[in-house]
Amino acid sequence: MTTKNSAVSVFALGGINEIGKNMYVIESYDDIVIIDCGGKFPDESLPGVDLIIPDITYLQENESKIRGLIVTHGHEDHIGAIPYFLKQLNVPVYATNLTLGLIEIKLKEHGILRDSKLFLIDEDSVLRLGTIRTTFFRTSHSIPDCLGITFQTPLGTIVHTGDFKFDWTPVDKQAADIHRMAAIGQEGVLLLLSESTNAERPGSSPSEKLIEEHLDETFRKATRKIFITTFASNVHRVQQIVDVCIRNNRKILLLGRSMVNVVRVAMQRGYLRIPEGMLLEESEVPTMSPEEVTILCTGGQGEPMAALSRLASSRFRKLEVHPEDTVIFSSSPIPGNETNVTRVVDNLLRLGANVIYGSGSKTGMHVSGHAYQEELKLMLTLMKPKYFVPIHGEYRMLHIHRELAQSVGVKRSNIFLLNNGDVVDIVDTNEVIQTRSVEAGDVFVDGSGIGDVGEIILRDRRVLAGDGMVVIVISLQKGLKKVLNGPDTLTRGFVYGPDSEELINLINQTVRTTVEKWDNNKNQRTLKKNIKNSVENLIYARTKKKPMILPILIEI
């Protein structure tokens, strides 16, 4: 892909102008290195779609150049697409200890763990990937083992920050390696790619340590069971919850498959310290006093099938939320999930629970793992890049990040606001341009199918979800216009049965009239089209709705 005038190119296949689906590519001569391979969850406009992953057409066309996939950390928007990617391109994967553990869970579920090539790295690793020498630096985030990456290419150094914040009192005592970041900047950074998630927020993000104080206070006041939900991957938060439970003489029940899996992997790999006998089985909870129990569960995003949503709607088999139980949301809604979360909160309040939710430095139970404006400026100041590409954010976030970069001295002409697929070509250290693009977009995962849901299928699903379906069955004498049976009209999701009799009679009469006018020298497809059009016009005139019309013709 590198042009005759450029030896090094940089682009995103996901993660720009969106939150999620992160995937970035560095290409140097005939060597390609991929950074992250994440997924994104669909909104209500994509009925039936389970996951959105990057379009990797370009990588498939250049498979022989790929030297590896480097994963910055273990969040879903950075690892969620890896199983689907490796099924098509089985390249080496490099990741830190906890991140590898989370990836292995996914690969095992997909049945490809044994065939995958996984390699352990840490902040001191050095990789030689063709013409690209790769080193790392430690960052702070809401999950352990996060790395930023330095790519030393023949034309200069490219830095990818990964997700980060500057937390000077981290739960795991592993602060961001600001000295190494400064040293990288002193050596010279040609191009910086830095995350933009919280570019709209002024100041600096609160420390994760603050949450433990708020948890302690709430646990001391609680008189019955405590239900608490957080991101399963937020291992630091889970450790804080464990520590608070120990101090308040409570034991913990884990609910939700992802929570159980992540806690197990984190314990096995030394990232969680939970005393023996601290974790409960579900059958033990009814035998204990409510003030001795904490239930740590999934569902902080209001997912309908997650543990907390089922508890809130009284759909859990053996556990119930009772009046005066305390429910803590130790997470904030991802944009688009607000409605689902408020629905769960409402249901919990109806059950009489004390519900605590929301972020903030005073009483909140969640702080962000992403840098605010002053931290973004600090990263820019440490790295001193000549050229800058804001990544990992929607357009307004990228736009504000550009302004922050200008405020610390990066020339506006040296800052690129990109779309997924836009290629930044490094011609030499004094010329970096953006004039072309590669194929990029969304691929939909629906059940076990990858990419087999297109716009036509989605359009049909939207119609069915919005206005329902009308099925018309009619039997014809073969070769003649004569109707033998029917028409029989069935509706689903369109009009309520008792109210539909008059309309269905009109539909049946319209179908008979259409058949009688049909020129039987024409094929059956034409008759189906005529029936569909005439019924559509009738229904819209009567109801202003546009259901899906399915004529079924049986020739006897």
PDB file of C-alpha atoms in Angstrom, residues 25-313:
ATOM      1  CA  VAL A  25      -2.210  -0.198  11.137  1.00  0.00           C
ATOM      2  CA  ILE A  26       1.443   0.799  10.673  1.00  0.00           C
ATOM      3  CA  GLU A  27       2.946  -0.148   7.303  1.00  0.00           C
ATOM      4  CA  SER A  28       6.676   0.230   6.716  1.00  0.00           C
ATOM      5  CA  TYR A  29       7.981  -0.883   3.323  1.00  0.00           C
ATOM      6  CA  ASP A  30       6.723  -4.498   3.105  1.00  0.00           C
ATOM      7  CA  ASP A  31       5.910  -4.902   6.805  1.00  0.00           C
ATOM      8  CA  ILE A  32       2.515  -4.420   8.458  1.00  0.00           C
ATOM      9  CA  VAL A  33       1.920  -4.244  12.215  1.00  0.00           C
ATOM     10  CA  ILE A  34      -1.657  -4.095  13.547  1.00  0.00           C
ATOM     11  CA  ILE A  35      -2.610  -2.406  16.821  1.00  0.00           C
ATOM     12  CA  ASP A  36      -5.705  -3.772  18.600  1.00  0.00           C
ATOM     13  CA  CYS A  37      -8.680  -5.616  17.141  1.00  0.00           C
ATOM     14  CA  GLY A  38     -11.825  -4.516  18.913  1.00  0.00           C
ATOM     15  CA  GLY A  39     -15.556  -4.837  18.555  1.00  0.00           C
ATOM     16  CA  LYS A  40     -18.457  -2.452  19.025  1.00  0.00           C
ATOM     17  CA  PHE A  41     -21.945  -3.255  20.241  1.00  0.00           C
ATOM     18  CA  PRO A  42     -24.862  -2.327  17.974  1.00  0.00           C
ATOM     19  CA  ASP A  43     -27.626   0.157  18.717  1.00  0.00           C
ATOM     20  CA  GLU A  44     -31.340  -0.281  18.076  1.00  0.00           C
ATOM     21  CA  SER A  45     -30.896   0.581  14.385  1.00  0.00           C
ATOM     22  CA  LEU A  46     -29.232  -2.821  13.825  1.00  0.00           C
ATOM     23  CA  PRO A  47     -31.813  -5.424  14.898  1.00  0.00           C
ATOM     24  CA  GLY A  48     -30.428  -8.925  15.318  1.00  0.00           C
ATOM     25  CA  VAL A  49     -26.782  -7.862  15.060  1.00  0.00           C
ATOM     26  CA  ASP A  50     -24.661  -9.119  17.972  1.00  0.00           C
ATOM     27  CA  LEU A  51     -21.355  -7.369  17.321  1.00  0.00           C
ATOM     28  CA  ILE A  52     -19.739  -4.939  14.871  1.00  0.00           C
ATOM     29  CA  ILE A  53     -16.126  -5.635  13.868  1.00  0.00           C
ATOM     30  CA  PRO A  54     -13.686  -3.959  11.451  1.00  0.00           C
ATOM     31  CA  ASP A  55     -13.588  -4.686   7.733  1.00  0.00           C
ATOM     32  CA  ILE A  56     -10.168  -6.321   7.195  1.00  0.00           C
ATOM     33  CA  THR A  57     -10.318  -6.585   3.394  1.00  0.00           C
ATOM     34  CA  TYR A  58      -7.074  -4.640   2.997  1.00  0.00           C
ATOM     35  CA  LEU A  59      -5.256  -6.872   5.474  1.00  0.00           C
ATOM     36  CA  GLN A  60      -6.518 -10.005   3.730  1.00  0.00           C
ATOM     37  CA  GLU A  61      -5.185  -8.660   0.420  1.00  0.00           C
ATOM     38  CA  ASN A  62      -1.788  -8.029   2.059  1.00  0.00           C
ATOM     39  CA  GLU A  63      -1.585 -11.033   4.364  1.00  0.00           C
ATOM     40  CA  SER A  64       2.030 -11.824   3.444  1.00  0.00           C
ATOM     41  CA  LYS A  65       3.157  -8.454   4.852  1.00  0.00           C
ATOM     42  CA  ILE A  66       1.575  -8.838   8.310  1.00  0.00           C
ATOM     43  CA  ARG A  67       4.186  -9.325  11.041  1.00  0.00           C
ATOM     44  CA  GLY A  68       1.848  -9.347  14.021  1.00  0.00           C
ATOM     45  CA  LEU A  69      -1.052  -7.950  16.036  1.00  0.00           C
ATOM     46  CA  ILE A  70      -0.107  -6.002  19.179  1.00  0.00           C
ATOM     47  CA  VAL A  71      -2.846  -5.528  21.785  1.00  0.00           C
ATOM     48  CA  THR A  72      -2.593  -2.516  24.100  1.00  0.00           C
ATOM     49  CA  HIS A  73      -4.986  -3.835  26.796  1.00  0.00           C
ATOM     50  CA  GLY A  74      -7.870  -6.204  27.459  1.00  0.00           C
ATOM     51  CA  HIS A  75     -11.047  -4.167  26.995  1.00  0.00           C
ATOM     52  CA  GLU A  76     -13.714  -5.397  24.575  1.00  0.00           C
ATOM     53  CA  ASP A  77     -13.306  -2.443  22.222  1.00  0.00           C
ATOM     54  CA  HIS A  78      -9.689  -3.571  21.758  1.00  0.00           C
ATOM     55  CA  ILE A  79      -9.919  -7.399  21.843  1.00  0.00           C
ATOM     56  CA  GLY A  80     -13.558  -8.212  20.988  1.00  0.00           C
ATOM     57  CA  ALA A  81     -12.949  -8.963  17.306  1.00  0.00           C
ATOM     58  CA  ILE A  82      -9.786 -11.041  17.743  1.00  0.00           C
ATOM     59  CA  PRO A  83     -11.444 -14.486  17.400  1.00  0.00           C
ATOM     60  CA  TYR A  84     -13.146 -13.475  14.144  1.00  0.00           C
ATOM     61  CA  PHE A  85      -9.911 -11.890  12.878  1.00  0.00           C
ATOM     62  CA  LEU A  86      -7.742 -14.931  13.652  1.00  0.00           C
ATOM     63  CA  LYS A  87     -10.171 -17.259  11.888  1.00  0.00           C
ATOM     64  CA  GLN A  88      -9.343 -15.362   8.703  1.00  0.00           C
ATOM     65  CA  LEU A  89      -5.743 -14.268   9.364  1.00  0.00           C
ATOM     66  CA  ASN A  90      -3.840 -16.441  11.838  1.00  0.00           C
ATOM     67  CA  VAL A  91      -1.043 -13.986  12.644  1.00  0.00           C
ATOM     68  CA  PRO A  92       1.094 -13.742  15.810  1.00  0.00           C
ATOM     69  CA  VAL A  93      -0.598 -11.898  18.699  1.00  0.00           C
ATOM     70  CA  TYR A  94       1.482  -9.981  21.256  1.00  0.00           C
ATOM     71  CA  ALA A  95      -0.097  -8.924  24.566  1.00  0.00           C
ATOM     72  CA  THR A  96       0.555  -8.534  28.278  1.00  0.00           C
ATOM     73  CA  ASN A  97      -0.177 -11.202  30.861  1.00  0.00           C
ATOM     74  CA  LEU A  98      -3.766 -10.306  31.855  1.00  0.00           C
ATOM     75  CA  THR A  99      -4.666  -9.290  28.313  1.00  0.00           C
ATOM     76  CA  LEU A 100      -3.513 -12.677  27.008  1.00  0.00           C
ATOM     77  CA  GLY A 101      -5.636 -14.383  29.638  1.00  0.00           C
ATOM     78  CA  LEU A 102      -8.760 -12.519  28.488  1.00  0.00           C
ATOM     79  CA  ILE A 103      -7.958 -13.231  24.837  1.00  0.00           C
ATOM     80  CA  GLU A 104      -7.505 -16.931  25.605  1.00  0.00           C
ATOM     81  CA  ILE A 105     -11.033 -17.099  27.067  1.00  0.00           C
ATOM     82  CA  LYS A 106     -12.436 -15.856  23.761  1.00  0.00           C
ATOM     83  CA  LEU A 107     -10.275 -18.103  21.607  1.00  0.00           C
ATOM     84  CA  LYS A 108     -11.229 -21.138  23.679  1.00  0.00           C
ATOM     85  CA  GLU A 109     -14.939 -20.337  23.276  1.00  0.00           C
ATOM     86  CA  HIS A 110     -14.411 -20.158  19.495  1.00  0.00           C
ATOM     87  CA  GLY A 111     -12.389 -23.383  19.435  1.00  0.00           C
ATOM     88  CA  ILE A 112      -9.210 -21.821  18.009  1.00  0.00           C
ATOM     89  CA  LEU A 113      -6.972 -21.420  21.079  1.00  0.00           C
ATOM     90  CA  ARG A 114      -4.770 -24.394  20.209  1.00  0.00           C
ATOM     91  CA  ASP A 115      -4.028 -23.084  16.713  1.00  0.00           C
ATOM     92  CA  SER A 116      -3.394 -19.456  17.739  1.00  0.00           C
ATOM     93  CA  LYS A 117       0.100 -17.965  18.099  1.00  0.00           C
ATOM     94  CA  LEU A 118       0.151 -15.946  21.337  1.00  0.00           C
ATOM     95  CA  PHE A 119       3.247 -14.210  22.728  1.00  0.00           C
ATOM     96  CA  LEU A 120       3.715 -12.543  26.123  1.00  0.00           C
ATOM     97  CA  ILE A 121       5.126  -9.011  26.265  1.00  0.00           C
ATOM     98  CA  ASP A 122       5.615  -6.376  28.971  1.00  0.00           C
ATOM     99  CA  GLU A 123       6.812  -2.794  29.201  1.00  0.00           C
ATOM    100  CA  ASP A 124      10.452  -3.884  28.789  1.00  0.00           C
ATOM    101  CA  SER A 125       9.919  -6.021  25.680  1.00  0.00           C
ATOM    102  CA  VAL A 126      11.571  -5.183  22.366  1.00  0.00           C
ATOM    103  CA  LEU A 127      10.155  -6.622  19.144  1.00  0.00           C
ATOM    104  CA  ARG A 128      11.790  -6.563  15.730  1.00  0.00           C
ATOM    105  CA  LEU A 129       8.922  -6.812  13.255  1.00  0.00           C
ATOM    106  CA  GLY A 130      10.560  -6.512   9.865  1.00  0.00           C
ATOM    107  CA  THR A 131      11.727  -2.928   9.415  1.00  0.00           C
ATOM    108  CA  ILE A 132       9.854  -1.809  12.544  1.00  0.00           C
ATOM    109  CA  ARG A 133      11.524  -1.892  15.965  1.00  0.00           C
ATOM    110  CA  THR A 134       8.817  -1.868  18.631  1.00  0.00           C
ATOM    111  CA  THR A 135       9.174  -0.882  22.298  1.00  0.00           C
ATOM    112  CA  PHE A 136       6.626  -0.143  25.024  1.00  0.00           C
ATOM    113  CA  PHE A 137       5.824   2.114  27.976  1.00  0.00           C
ATOM    114  CA  ARG A 138       3.506   1.565  30.940  1.00  0.00           C
ATOM    115  CA  THR A 139       0.249   3.541  31.123  1.00  0.00           C
ATOM    116  CA  SER A 140      -2.590   3.785  33.667  1.00  0.00           C
ATOM    117  CA  HIS A 141      -6.145   2.858  32.719  1.00  0.00           C
ATOM    118  CA  SER A 142      -9.162   1.075  34.242  1.00  0.00           C
ATOM    119  CA  ILE A 143      -7.635  -2.368  33.691  1.00  0.00           C
ATOM    120  CA  PRO A 144      -4.155  -3.640  34.600  1.00  0.00           C
ATOM    121  CA  ASP A 145      -1.322  -4.282  32.167  1.00  0.00           C
ATOM    122  CA  CYS A 146      -1.876  -1.402  29.733  1.00  0.00           C
ATOM    123  CA  LEU A 147       0.819  -0.339  27.307  1.00  0.00           C
ATOM    124  CA  GLY A 148       1.619   2.486  24.963  1.00  0.00           C
ATOM    125  CA  ILE A 149       3.689   1.527  21.916  1.00  0.00           C
ATOM    126  CA  THR A 150       6.681   3.111  20.186  1.00  0.00           C
ATOM    127  CA  PHE A 151       7.355   2.151  16.559  1.00  0.00           C
ATOM    128  CA  GLN A 152      10.808   3.053  15.305  1.00  0.00           C
ATOM    129  CA  THR A 153      10.530   3.077  11.509  1.00  0.00           C
ATOM    130  CA  PRO A 154      13.183   3.970   8.917  1.00  0.00           C
ATOM    131  CA  LEU A 155      11.618   7.444   8.579  1.00  0.00           C
ATOM    132  CA  GLY A 156      11.043   8.257  12.230  1.00  0.00           C
ATOM    133  CA  THR A 157       9.286   7.272  15.453  1.00  0.00           C
ATOM    134  CA  ILE A 158       5.528   6.731  15.628  1.00  0.00           C
ATOM    135  CA  VAL A 159       3.850   6.508  19.056  1.00  0.00           C
ATOM    136  CA  HIS A 160       0.443   5.003  19.859  1.00  0.00           C
ATOM    137  CA  THR A 161      -0.663   5.882  23.404  1.00  0.00           C
ATOM    138  CA  GLY A 162      -3.280   3.173  23.890  1.00  0.00           C
ATOM    139  CA  ASP A 163      -6.027   4.119  26.355  1.00  0.00           C
ATOM    140  CA  PHE A 164      -4.594   6.081  29.260  1.00  0.00           C
ATOM    141  CA  LYS A 165      -4.985   8.499  32.150  1.00  0.00           C
ATOM    142  CA  PHE A 166      -2.468   9.858  34.636  1.00  0.00           C
ATOM    143  CA  ASP A 167      -3.444   8.394  38.021  1.00  0.00           C
ATOM    144  CA  TRP A 168      -0.765   9.216  40.599  1.00  0.00           C
ATOM    145  CA  THR A 169      -2.360   7.009  43.304  1.00  0.00           C
ATOM    146  CA  PRO A 170      -3.283   3.870  41.343  1.00  0.00           C
ATOM    147  CA  VAL A 171      -4.821   0.910  43.123  1.00  0.00           C
ATOM    148  CA  ASP A 172      -2.091  -1.467  41.924  1.00  0.00           C
ATOM    149  CA  LYS A 173       0.759   1.001  42.706  1.00  0.00           C
ATOM    150  CA  GLN A 174       1.784   0.874  39.028  1.00  0.00           C
ATOM    151  CA  ALA A 175       1.749   4.517  37.933  1.00  0.00           C
ATOM    152  CA  ALA A 176       2.238   5.523  34.317  1.00  0.00           C
ATOM    153  CA  ASP A 177       5.931   5.585  33.378  1.00  0.00           C
ATOM    154  CA  ILE A 178       6.179   9.306  32.808  1.00  0.00           C
ATOM    155  CA  HIS A 179       9.994   9.197  32.763  1.00  0.00           C
ATOM    156  CA  ARG A 180      10.051   6.800  29.824  1.00  0.00           C
ATOM    157  CA  MET A 181       7.435   8.904  28.018  1.00  0.00           C
ATOM    158  CA  ALA A 182       9.612  11.995  28.499  1.00  0.00           C
ATOM    159  CA  ALA A 183      12.652  10.115  27.217  1.00  0.00           C
ATOM    160  CA  ILE A 184      10.756   9.044  24.099  1.00  0.00           C
ATOM    161  CA  GLY A 185       9.793  12.664  23.503  1.00  0.00           C
ATOM    162  CA  GLN A 186      13.384  13.820  23.950  1.00  0.00           C
ATOM    163  CA  GLU A 187      14.564  11.318  21.363  1.00  0.00           C
ATOM    164  CA  GLY A 188      12.019  12.717  18.908  1.00  0.00           C
ATOM    165  CA  VAL A 189       8.502  11.666  17.899  1.00  0.00           C
ATOM    166  CA  LEU A 190       7.568  12.179  14.281  1.00  0.00           C
ATOM    167  CA  LEU A 191       3.899  11.151  14.590  1.00  0.00           C
ATOM    168  CA  LEU A 192       1.695  10.656  17.662  1.00  0.00           C
ATOM    169  CA  LEU A 193      -1.618   8.785  17.739  1.00  0.00           C
ATOM    170  CA  SER A 194      -3.403   9.604  21.002  1.00  0.00           C
ATOM    171  CA  GLU A 195      -6.822   8.621  22.344  1.00  0.00           C
ATOM    172  CA  SER A 196      -9.539  11.289  22.535  1.00  0.00           C
ATOM    173  CA  THR A 197     -12.396   9.736  24.556  1.00  0.00           C
ATOM    174  CA  ASN A 198     -12.554  12.444  27.230  1.00  0.00           C
ATOM    175  CA  ALA A 199     -11.268  15.374  25.180  1.00  0.00           C
ATOM    176  CA  GLU A 200     -14.451  17.282  26.044  1.00  0.00           C
ATOM    177  CA  ARG A 201     -13.824  17.129  29.800  1.00  0.00           C
ATOM    178  CA  PRO A 202     -11.747  19.941  31.330  1.00  0.00           C
ATOM    179  CA  GLY A 203      -9.225  19.383  34.096  1.00  0.00           C
ATOM    180  CA  SER A 204      -7.837  16.004  35.172  1.00  0.00           C
ATOM    181  CA  SER A 205      -9.633  12.728  35.837  1.00  0.00           C
ATOM    182  CA  PRO A 206     -10.160  11.729  39.492  1.00  0.00           C
ATOM    183  CA  SER A 207      -8.004   8.947  40.895  1.00  0.00           C
ATOM    184  CA  GLU A 208      -9.365   5.413  41.145  1.00  0.00           C
ATOM    185  CA  LYS A 209      -8.353   5.551  44.815  1.00  0.00           C
ATOM    186  CA  LEU A 210     -11.233   7.957  45.464  1.00  0.00           C
ATOM    187  CA  ILE A 211     -13.797   5.242  44.775  1.00  0.00           C
ATOM    188  CA  GLU A 212     -12.664   3.066  47.667  1.00  0.00           C
ATOM    189  CA  GLU A 213     -13.461   5.836  50.159  1.00  0.00           C
ATOM    190  CA  HIS A 214     -16.992   6.153  48.773  1.00  0.00           C
ATOM    191  CA  LEU A 215     -17.472   2.384  48.797  1.00  0.00           C
ATOM    192  CA  ASP A 216     -16.318   2.147  52.412  1.00  0.00           C
ATOM    193  CA  GLU A 217     -18.824   4.753  53.537  1.00  0.00           C
ATOM    194  CA  THR A 218     -21.717   3.105  51.675  1.00  0.00           C
ATOM    195  CA  PHE A 219     -20.867  -0.385  52.943  1.00  0.00           C
ATOM    196  CA  ARG A 220     -20.765   0.848  56.547  1.00  0.00           C
ATOM    197  CA  LYS A 221     -24.268   2.313  56.224  1.00  0.00           C
ATOM    198  CA  ALA A 222     -25.857  -0.664  54.429  1.00  0.00           C
ATOM    199  CA  THR A 223     -28.073  -2.842  56.628  1.00  0.00           C
ATOM    200  CA  ARG A 224     -28.964  -5.615  54.174  1.00  0.00           C
ATOM    201  CA  LYS A 225     -27.588  -7.240  51.007  1.00  0.00           C
ATOM    202  CA  ILE A 226     -25.425  -5.150  48.708  1.00  0.00           C
ATOM    203  CA  PHE A 227     -25.610  -5.630  44.947  1.00  0.00           C
ATOM    204  CA  ILE A 228     -22.815  -3.913  43.051  1.00  0.00           C
ATOM    205  CA  THR A 229     -22.203  -3.845  39.318  1.00  0.00           C
ATOM    206  CA  THR A 230     -19.092  -2.780  37.461  1.00  0.00           C
ATOM    207  CA  PHE A 231     -17.274  -3.635  34.246  1.00  0.00           C
ATOM    208  CA  ALA A 232     -15.968  -7.174  34.686  1.00  0.00           C
ATOM    209  CA  SER A 233     -12.635  -6.117  33.184  1.00  0.00           C
ATOM    210  CA  ASN A 234     -12.143  -3.346  35.776  1.00  0.00           C
ATOM    211  CA  VAL A 235      -9.956  -5.576  37.917  1.00  0.00           C
ATOM    212  CA  HIS A 236      -8.790  -2.628  40.034  1.00  0.00           C
ATOM    213  CA  ARG A 237     -12.395  -1.866  40.994  1.00  0.00           C
ATOM    214  CA  VAL A 238     -13.063  -5.531  41.764  1.00  0.00           C
ATOM    215  CA  GLN A 239     -10.042  -5.561  44.104  1.00  0.00           C
ATOM    216  CA  GLN A 240     -11.352  -2.458  45.864  1.00  0.00           C
ATOM    217  CA  ILE A 241     -14.731  -4.134  46.339  1.00  0.00           C
ATOM    218  CA  VAL A 242     -13.027  -7.223  47.758  1.00  0.00           C
ATOM    219  CA  ASP A 243     -10.983  -5.107  50.189  1.00  0.00           C
ATOM    220  CA  VAL A 244     -14.061  -3.164  51.334  1.00  0.00           C
ATOM    221  CA  CYS A 245     -15.973  -6.430  51.855  1.00  0.00           C
ATOM    222  CA  ILE A 246     -13.152  -7.788  54.021  1.00  0.00           C
ATOM    223  CA  ARG A 247     -13.213  -4.670  56.210  1.00  0.00           C
ATOM    224  CA  ASN A 248     -17.011  -4.891  56.540  1.00  0.00           C
ATOM    225  CA  ASN A 249     -17.224  -8.645  57.214  1.00  0.00           C
ATOM    226  CA  ARG A 250     -19.027  -9.514  53.989  1.00  0.00           C
ATOM    227  CA  LYS A 251     -18.543 -12.361  51.543  1.00  0.00           C
ATOM    228  CA  ILE A 252     -19.005 -12.137  47.790  1.00  0.00           C
ATOM    229  CA  LEU A 253     -21.162 -13.944  45.250  1.00  0.00           C
ATOM    230  CA  LEU A 254     -20.124 -13.473  41.605  1.00  0.00           C
ATOM    231  CA  LEU A 255     -22.980 -13.325  39.102  1.00  0.00           C
ATOM    232  CA  GLY A 256     -22.590 -13.219  35.328  1.00  0.00           C
ATOM    233  CA  ARG A 257     -20.407 -15.299  33.033  1.00  0.00           C
ATOM    234  CA  SER A 258     -18.009 -12.504  32.116  1.00  0.00           C
ATOM    235  CA  MET A 259     -17.538 -11.537  35.768  1.00  0.00           C
ATOM    236  CA  VAL A 260     -16.783 -15.127  36.762  1.00  0.00           C
ATOM    237  CA  ASN A 261     -14.371 -15.595  33.841  1.00  0.00           C
ATOM    238  CA  VAL A 262     -12.441 -12.363  34.364  1.00  0.00           C
ATOM    239  CA  VAL A 263     -12.112 -12.851  38.124  1.00  0.00           C
ATOM    240  CA  ARG A 264     -10.866 -16.398  37.591  1.00  0.00           C
ATOM    241  CA  VAL A 265      -8.222 -15.315  35.064  1.00  0.00           C
ATOM    242  CA  ALA A 266      -7.157 -12.317  37.179  1.00  0.00           C
ATOM    243  CA  MET A 267      -6.720 -14.520  40.244  1.00  0.00           C
ATOM    244  CA  GLN A 268      -4.780 -17.161  38.342  1.00  0.00           C
ATOM    245  CA  ARG A 269      -2.400 -14.536  36.944  1.00  0.00           C
ATOM    246  CA  GLY A 270      -1.869 -12.650  40.186  1.00  0.00           C
ATOM    247  CA  TYR A 271      -3.914  -9.506  39.525  1.00  0.00           C
ATOM    248  CA  LEU A 272      -6.613 -10.179  42.146  1.00  0.00           C
ATOM    249  CA  ARG A 273      -6.065 -11.128  45.789  1.00  0.00           C
ATOM    250  CA  ILE A 274      -9.180 -12.796  47.195  1.00  0.00           C
ATOM    251  CA  PRO A 275      -8.811 -14.768  50.475  1.00  0.00           C
ATOM    252  CA  GLU A 276      -9.839 -18.405  50.482  1.00  0.00           C
ATOM    253  CA  GLY A 277     -13.448 -18.829  51.557  1.00  0.00           C
ATOM    254  CA  MET A 278     -14.368 -15.292  50.528  1.00  0.00           C
ATOM    255  CA  LEU A 279     -16.325 -16.278  47.400  1.00  0.00           C
ATOM    256  CA  LEU A 280     -19.791 -17.742  47.855  1.00  0.00           C
ATOM    257  CA  GLU A 281     -21.805 -20.243  45.876  1.00  0.00           C
ATOM    258  CA  GLU A 282     -25.316 -19.166  44.902  1.00  0.00           C
ATOM    259  CA  SER A 283     -26.845 -21.872  47.116  1.00  0.00           C
ATOM    260  CA  GLU A 284     -25.108 -20.408  50.198  1.00  0.00           C
ATOM    261  CA  VAL A 285     -26.710 -16.964  50.018  1.00  0.00           C
ATOM    262  CA  PRO A 286     -30.148 -17.916  51.456  1.00  0.00           C
ATOM    263  CA  THR A 287     -28.454 -19.435  54.519  1.00  0.00           C
ATOM    264  CA  MET A 288     -26.607 -16.219  55.412  1.00  0.00           C
ATOM    265  CA  SER A 289     -27.718 -12.997  57.062  1.00  0.00           C
ATOM    266  CA  PRO A 290     -28.317 -10.248  54.471  1.00  0.00           C
ATOM    267  CA  GLU A 291     -25.718  -7.955  56.075  1.00  0.00           C
ATOM    268  CA  GLU A 292     -23.030 -10.585  55.393  1.00  0.00           C
ATOM    269  CA  VAL A 293     -23.578 -10.745  51.626  1.00  0.00           C
ATOM    270  CA  THR A 294     -22.305  -8.713  48.677  1.00  0.00           C
ATOM    271  CA  ILE A 295     -23.344  -9.723  45.171  1.00  0.00           C
ATOM    272  CA  LEU A 296     -20.921  -8.543  42.478  1.00  0.00           C
ATOM    273  CA  CYS A 297     -22.627  -8.794  39.110  1.00  0.00           C
ATOM    274  CA  THR A 298     -22.658  -7.802  35.474  1.00  0.00           C
ATOM    275  CA  GLY A 299     -25.293  -5.540  33.953  1.00  0.00           C
ATOM    276  CA  GLY A 300     -24.117  -1.990  34.603  1.00  0.00           C
ATOM    277  CA  GLN A 301     -24.980  -1.080  30.998  1.00  0.00           C
ATOM    278  CA  GLY A 302     -28.578  -2.254  31.325  1.00  0.00           C
ATOM    279  CA  GLU A 303     -28.067  -5.304  29.100  1.00  0.00           C
ATOM    280  CA  PRO A 304     -31.431  -7.143  29.094  1.00  0.00           C
ATOM    281  CA  MET A 305     -29.986 -10.607  29.758  1.00  0.00           C
ATOM    282  CA  ALA A 306     -27.279  -9.552  32.235  1.00  0.00           C
ATOM    283  CA  ALA A 307     -27.568 -10.514  35.890  1.00  0.00           C
ATOM    284  CA  LEU A 308     -28.609  -7.115  37.274  1.00  0.00           C
ATOM    285  CA  SER A 309     -31.350  -6.590  34.669  1.00  0.00           C
ATOM    286  CA  ARG A 310     -32.794 -10.004  35.478  1.00  0.00           C
ATOM    287  CA  LEU A 311     -32.662  -9.236  39.203  1.00  0.00           C
ATOM    288  CA  ALA A 312     -34.347  -5.859  38.640  1.00  0.00           C
ATOM    289  CA  SER A 313     -37.228  -7.482  36.758  1.00  0.00           C
TER     290      SER A 313
END
